[in-house]
Amino acid sequence: MQRAPQQNSALGADVHRLLARLDKVKANGPGRWLACCPAHDDRSPSLAIRETEDGTILVKCFTGCPTANVLAAVGMDLHELFPKRDSDTFRASKRPGERWVPRDVLAAIAREALVVMLAAEAVRAGKELAPGDLQRLAHAAGRLRGAAKEVGCDV
């Protein structure tokens, strides 16, 4: 397949360019579509496409095709899913807490707490933790300490 020249919008990503290359495209709400996945023999739409507020295009095949394979099947690259930015540098936030969405932080802390709890239950049951489990437990402890430090707690 010959690749078409890149024709991105001023923002970089162009959802309509992607949609034009897919079969059985149906709108599924504002900025959302379903289509047949071009990376596998798809007879009914199993590919979800969503355009976010910042212009990023999200692609999800519900049968498990990697996004890179979906895009390759229509002659596109991963970078074409992201809006063009003036600069790739990140600006410092005004306050440390502005960098995080509270719900995401709580979800991450809950996952790390689950790792700690599972390790504690295994030790309580008299099981020795495998080296990989010990490394994961140390990683969880580090992430929990990092979260505490981010909000000003020195532990």
Backbone as numpy.savetxt, mean C-alpha at the origin, in Angstrom:
# Nx Ny Nz CAx CAy CAz Cx Cy Cz
3.97 -6.36 -27.81 3.13 -5.19 -27.81 4.01 -3.95 -27.81
3.74 -3.03 -28.70 4.52 -1.81 -28.78 3.99 -0.82 -27.75
4.90 -0.27 -26.97 4.51 0.64 -25.91 4.20 2.01 -26.47
3.05 2.54 -26.05 2.66 3.88 -26.49 3.52 4.90 -25.77
3.77 6.04 -26.38 4.53 7.08 -25.69 3.78 7.55 -24.46
4.54 7.92 -23.44 3.94 8.34 -22.19 3.16 9.63 -22.39
1.86 9.61 -22.05 1.00 10.78 -22.22 0.32 11.10 -20.90
1.10 11.30 -19.88 0.51 11.59 -18.58 0.00 13.01 -18.53
-0.95 13.24 -17.66 -1.48 14.58 -17.45 -0.44 15.40 -16.71
-0.74 16.65 -16.45 0.17 17.52 -15.73 0.47 16.96 -14.34
-0.47 16.20 -13.78 -0.24 15.61 -12.47 0.64 14.37 -12.54
0.81 13.79 -13.70 1.63 12.59 -13.86 0.79 11.36 -14.11
-0.07 11.00 -13.20 -0.90 9.82 -13.35 -2.15 10.16 -14.16
-2.60 9.20 -14.98 -3.79 9.43 -15.79 -4.66 8.17 -15.75
-5.65 8.17 -14.88 -6.49 6.99 -14.70 -7.23 6.62 -15.98
-7.60 7.61 -16.78 -8.35 7.32 -18.01 -7.48 6.62 -19.05
-6.20 6.88 -19.02 -5.27 6.17 -19.91 -5.28 4.68 -19.56
-5.27 4.36 -18.26 -5.33 2.97 -17.82 -6.68 2.36 -18.17
-7.76 3.05 -17.84 -9.10 2.52 -18.08 -9.34 2.22 -19.55
-8.78 3.03 -20.43 -8.96 2.83 -21.87 -8.31 1.53 -22.36
-7.41 1.00 -21.60 -6.69 -0.22 -22.00 -7.28 -1.49 -21.36
-8.36 -1.33 -20.60 -8.97 -2.46 -19.90 -10.30 -2.84 -20.54
-10.74 -4.07 -20.29 -12.02 -4.56 -20.79 -13.07 -4.56 -19.70
-14.33 -4.41 -20.12 -15.50 -4.46 -19.24 -15.40 -3.50 -18.06
-14.99 -2.28 -18.33 -14.83 -1.27 -17.28 -16.21 -0.77 -16.85
-16.44 -0.78 -15.52 -17.70 -0.27 -14.96 -17.37 0.67 -13.82
-18.02 1.81 -13.78 -17.87 2.73 -12.66 -18.44 2.05 -11.41
-17.76 2.23 -10.31 -18.17 1.60 -9.06 -18.23 2.65 -7.95
-18.55 3.88 -8.31 -18.57 4.98 -7.37 -17.64 6.07 -7.85
-17.63 7.20 -7.16 -16.76 8.31 -7.57 -15.29 7.91 -7.48
-14.58 8.01 -8.59 -13.15 7.68 -8.62 -12.84 6.20 -8.45
-13.83 5.33 -8.72 -13.65 3.88 -8.54 -14.23 3.14 -9.74
-13.51 2.09 -10.17 -13.95 1.29 -11.30 -13.63 -0.17 -11.06
-14.35 -1.04 -11.75 -14.05 -2.47 -11.82 -13.82 -2.81 -13.28
-12.92 -3.75 -13.54 -12.62 -4.16 -14.92 -12.08 -5.58 -14.89
-11.99 -6.19 -16.08 -11.35 -7.49 -16.19 -9.84 -7.30 -16.08
-9.20 -8.19 -15.36 -7.76 -8.11 -15.18 -7.06 -8.61 -16.44
-6.17 -7.80 -17.02 -5.48 -8.22 -18.25 -4.32 -9.18 -17.99
-3.99 -9.42 -16.73 -2.84 -10.27 -16.41 -3.22 -11.75 -16.30
-4.51 -12.05 -16.29 -4.94 -13.44 -16.29 -6.24 -13.56 -17.11
-6.65 -14.79 -17.39 -7.85 -15.02 -18.18 -9.07 -14.70 -17.32
-9.50 -13.46 -17.39 -10.57 -12.96 -16.53 -11.84 -12.79 -17.36
-12.90 -13.49 -16.96 -14.17 -13.39 -17.69 -15.13 -12.39 -17.04
-14.99 -12.22 -15.74 -15.81 -11.22 -15.06 -14.86 -10.31 -14.27
-15.21 -9.05 -14.14 -14.30 -8.09 -13.53 -13.82 -8.50 -12.13
-12.49 -8.58 -12.00 -11.87 -8.87 -10.71 -10.78 -7.86 -10.39
-10.69 -6.80 -11.19 -9.68 -5.78 -11.00 -10.35 -4.50 -10.52
-9.92 -4.00 -9.36 -10.44 -2.75 -8.82 -9.44 -1.64 -9.09
-9.94 -0.51 -9.54 -9.12 0.66 -9.82 -9.70 1.81 -9.02
-8.85 2.57 -8.36 -9.33 3.71 -7.57 -8.37 4.86 -7.75
-8.91 6.05 -7.92 -8.10 7.26 -8.00 -8.26 8.01 -6.68
-7.17 8.25 -5.98 -7.21 8.93 -4.69 -7.28 10.44 -4.90
-7.50 11.17 -3.82 -7.62 12.63 -3.88 -6.36 13.29 -4.43
-5.18 12.70 -4.15 -3.94 13.31 -4.64 -3.58 12.87 -6.05
-4.44 12.06 -6.68 -4.20 11.63 -8.05 -3.50 10.29 -8.19
-3.15 9.66 -7.08 -2.53 8.34 -7.12 -3.57 7.33 -7.59
-3.15 6.38 -8.41 -4.05 5.34 -8.91 -3.73 4.05 -8.17
-4.74 3.47 -7.54 -4.58 2.20 -6.83 -5.18 1.10 -7.69
-4.47 -0.03 -7.81 -4.90 -1.15 -8.64 -4.83 -2.41 -7.80
-5.92 -3.19 -7.76 -5.96 -4.42 -6.96 -6.68 -5.51 -7.74
-5.96 -6.60 -8.03 -6.59 -7.77 -8.65 -6.99 -8.71 -7.52
-8.26 -9.04 -7.44 -8.74 -9.87 -6.35 -8.41 -11.35 -6.51
-7.82 -11.73 -7.64 -7.35 -13.11 -7.77 -5.86 -13.20 -7.45
-5.23 -12.06 -7.19 -3.85 -12.07 -6.72 -2.77 -11.67 -7.71
-3.13 -11.19 -8.88 -2.10 -10.77 -9.84 -1.35 -9.56 -9.28
-0.01 -9.58 -9.32 0.74 -8.41 -8.87 0.44 -7.19 -9.76
0.41 -6.02 -9.16 0.12 -4.80 -9.91 1.08 -4.62 -11.08
2.36 -4.96 -10.88 3.34 -4.82 -11.97 2.95 -5.68 -13.17
2.40 -6.87 -12.93 1.96 -7.74 -14.03 0.74 -7.16 -14.74
-0.18 -6.59 -13.96 -1.37 -5.98 -14.55 -0.95 -4.84 -15.47
-0.06 -3.99 -14.99 0.39 -2.85 -15.79 1.19 -3.29 -17.00
2.05 -4.29 -16.84 2.83 -4.79 -17.98 1.91 -5.30 -19.08
0.80 -5.92 -18.68 -0.14 -6.46 -19.67 -0.80 -5.37 -20.51
-0.82 -4.13 -20.01 -1.42 -3.03 -20.78 -0.36 -2.02 -21.22
0.92 -2.39 -21.08 2.00 -1.52 -21.55 2.27 -0.30 -20.71
2.10 -0.42 -19.40 2.35 0.70 -18.50 3.37 0.29 -17.44
3.92 1.27 -16.75 4.88 1.04 -15.67 4.31 1.55 -14.35
4.87 1.05 -13.23 4.38 1.44 -11.91 4.43 2.95 -11.68
5.47 3.62 -12.16 5.59 5.05 -11.90 4.42 5.84 -12.50
3.71 5.25 -13.45 2.58 5.94 -14.08 1.33 5.96 -13.19
1.40 5.30 -12.04 0.27 5.31 -11.10 0.36 6.47 -10.11
1.46 7.20 -10.14 1.68 8.24 -9.14 1.73 9.61 -9.78
1.15 10.61 -9.11 1.17 11.96 -9.65 2.60 12.51 -9.68
2.85 13.36 -10.64 4.15 14.00 -10.76 4.27 15.03 -9.64
5.41 15.06 -8.98 5.63 16.02 -7.90 6.72 17.00 -8.32
6.63 18.21 -7.79 7.66 19.20 -8.07 9.00 18.77 -7.51
8.97 18.08 -6.38 10.20 17.71 -5.70 9.99 16.39 -4.98
11.03 15.59 -4.93 10.95 14.33 -4.19 11.43 14.47 -2.76
11.69 15.69 -2.32 12.12 15.88 -0.94 10.88 16.01 -0.06
11.01 15.55 1.15 9.91 15.63 2.09 10.12 16.83 2.99
9.07 17.57 3.21 9.15 18.71 4.10 8.89 18.24 5.52
9.59 18.83 6.46 9.38 18.49 7.86 8.01 19.00 8.28
7.31 18.20 9.07 6.02 18.64 9.56 6.22 19.67 10.65
5.17 20.42 10.92 5.27 21.45 11.95 5.37 20.84 13.35
4.69 19.73 13.54 4.73 19.02 14.82 4.98 17.55 14.52
5.71 16.85 15.37 5.97 15.43 15.11 4.70 14.61 14.91
3.65 14.91 15.64 2.41 14.15 15.54 1.67 14.31 14.23
2.00 15.32 13.45 1.31 15.55 12.19 1.69 14.54 11.12
2.76 13.82 11.33 3.20 12.86 10.33 2.38 11.58 10.34
1.57 11.37 11.34 0.89 10.08 11.50 -0.61 10.26 11.61
-1.33 9.31 11.06 -2.78 9.25 11.22 -3.03 8.41 12.47
-3.70 8.95 13.47 -3.87 8.21 14.73 -4.39 6.79 14.56
-5.36 6.58 13.69 -5.91 5.23 13.49 -4.84 4.27 13.00
-3.96 4.73 12.09 -2.88 3.89 11.58 -1.88 3.56 12.67
-1.58 4.55 13.51 -0.64 4.33 14.61 -1.20 3.29 15.57
-2.47 3.44 15.93 -3.08 2.48 16.85 -3.12 1.08 16.25
-3.38 0.97 14.95 -3.39 -0.34 14.29 -2.01 -0.97 14.33
-0.96 -0.17 14.08 0.41 -0.69 14.12 0.78 -1.12 15.54
0.41 -0.33 16.52 0.70 -0.68 17.91 -0.04 -1.96 18.29
-1.26 -2.10 17.86 -2.04 -3.31 18.16 -1.37 -4.54 17.55
-0.85 -4.42 16.31 -0.15 -5.57 15.68 1.09 -5.93 16.46
1.86 -4.92 16.87 3.09 -5.20 17.62 2.77 -5.78 19.00
1.71 -5.29 19.63 1.29 -5.83 20.92 0.88 -7.29 20.79
0.26 -7.65 19.67 -0.12 -9.03 19.42 1.12 -9.93 19.32
2.16 -9.44 18.66 3.42 -10.19 18.56 3.98 -10.44 19.96
3.99 -9.39 20.78 4.50 -9.50 22.15 3.66 -10.50 22.95
2.33 -10.41 22.82 1.45 -11.31 23.55 1.67 -12.77 23.14
1.79 -13.04 21.84 2.01 -14.40 21.37 3.33 -14.95 21.88
4.36 -14.12 21.91 5.66 -14.55 22.44 5.54 -14.85 23.93
4.84 -13.99 24.66 4.68 -14.20 26.10 3.90 -15.48 26.37
2.87 -15.76 25.60 2.10 -16.99 25.78 2.96 -18.22 25.50
3.81 -18.14 24.49 4.68 -19.28 24.17 5.67 -19.52 25.31
6.26 -18.45 25.84 7.21 -18.59 26.95 6.50 -19.12 28.19
5.31 -18.62 28.45 4.53 -19.09 29.60 4.22 -20.58 29.49
4.00 -21.05 28.25 3.71 -22.46 28.03 4.98 -23.32 28.06
6.12 -22.69 28.31 7.37 -23.44 28.42 8.07 -23.67 27.09
7.63 -23.01 26.05 8.26 -23.17 24.74 9.43 -22.19 24.61
10.48 -22.65 23.96 11.61 -21.77 23.69 11.36 -21.07 22.35
11.60 -19.78 22.33 11.39 -19.03 21.09 12.53 -19.29 20.11
12.17 -19.52 18.87 13.17 -19.72 17.81 13.88 -18.40 17.55
15.10 -18.46 16.98 15.84 -17.22 16.71 15.04 -16.21 15.87
14.31 -16.67 14.88 13.49 -15.76 14.07 12.40 -15.10 14.89
11.81 -15.86 15.82 10.77 -15.31 16.69 11.35 -14.27 17.65
12.57 -14.55 18.13 13.23 -13.58 19.01 13.54 -12.28 18.26
13.95 -12.41 17.01 14.22 -11.22 16.21 12.94 -10.42 15.98
11.83 -11.11 15.71 10.56 -10.43 15.48 10.09 -9.75 16.76
10.30 -10.40 17.89 9.93 -9.82 19.18 10.76 -8.56 19.44
12.05 -8.61 19.14 12.90 -7.44 19.31 12.46 -6.31 18.38
12.07 -6.66 17.17 11.57 -5.67 16.22 10.29 -5.02 16.76
9.39 -5.83 17.29 8.15 -5.31 17.86 8.45 -4.36 19.02
9.37 -4.76 19.89 9.73 -3.90 21.02 10.30 -2.58 20.52
11.14 -2.63 19.50 11.71 -1.41 18.94 10.65 -0.50 18.35
9.70 -1.08 17.65 8.63 -0.27 17.06 7.74 0.35 18.14
7.46 -0.40 19.21 6.65 0.15 20.29 7.40 1.28 21.00
8.70 1.11 21.22 9.50 2.19 21.84 9.55 3.40 20.91
9.69 3.15 19.62 9.73 4.24 18.66 8.42 5.04 18.66
7.32 4.32 18.76 6.01 5.00 18.81 5.91 5.86 20.06
6.36 5.33 21.18 6.33 6.09 22.43 7.23 7.33 22.33
8.40 7.17 21.77 9.33 8.28 21.63 8.75 9.36 20.71
8.04 8.95 19.68 7.44 9.88 18.72 6.46 10.84 19.38
5.81 10.39 20.45 4.86 11.27 21.14 5.43 11.87 22.42
6.77 11.76 22.56 7.44 12.44 23.66 7.71 11.63 24.90
7.42 10.33 24.89 7.71 9.48 26.04 9.12 8.92 25.89
9.94 9.07 26.93 11.30 8.55 26.88 11.35 7.24 27.65
11.30 6.13 26.93 11.33 4.81 27.57 12.58 4.06 27.22
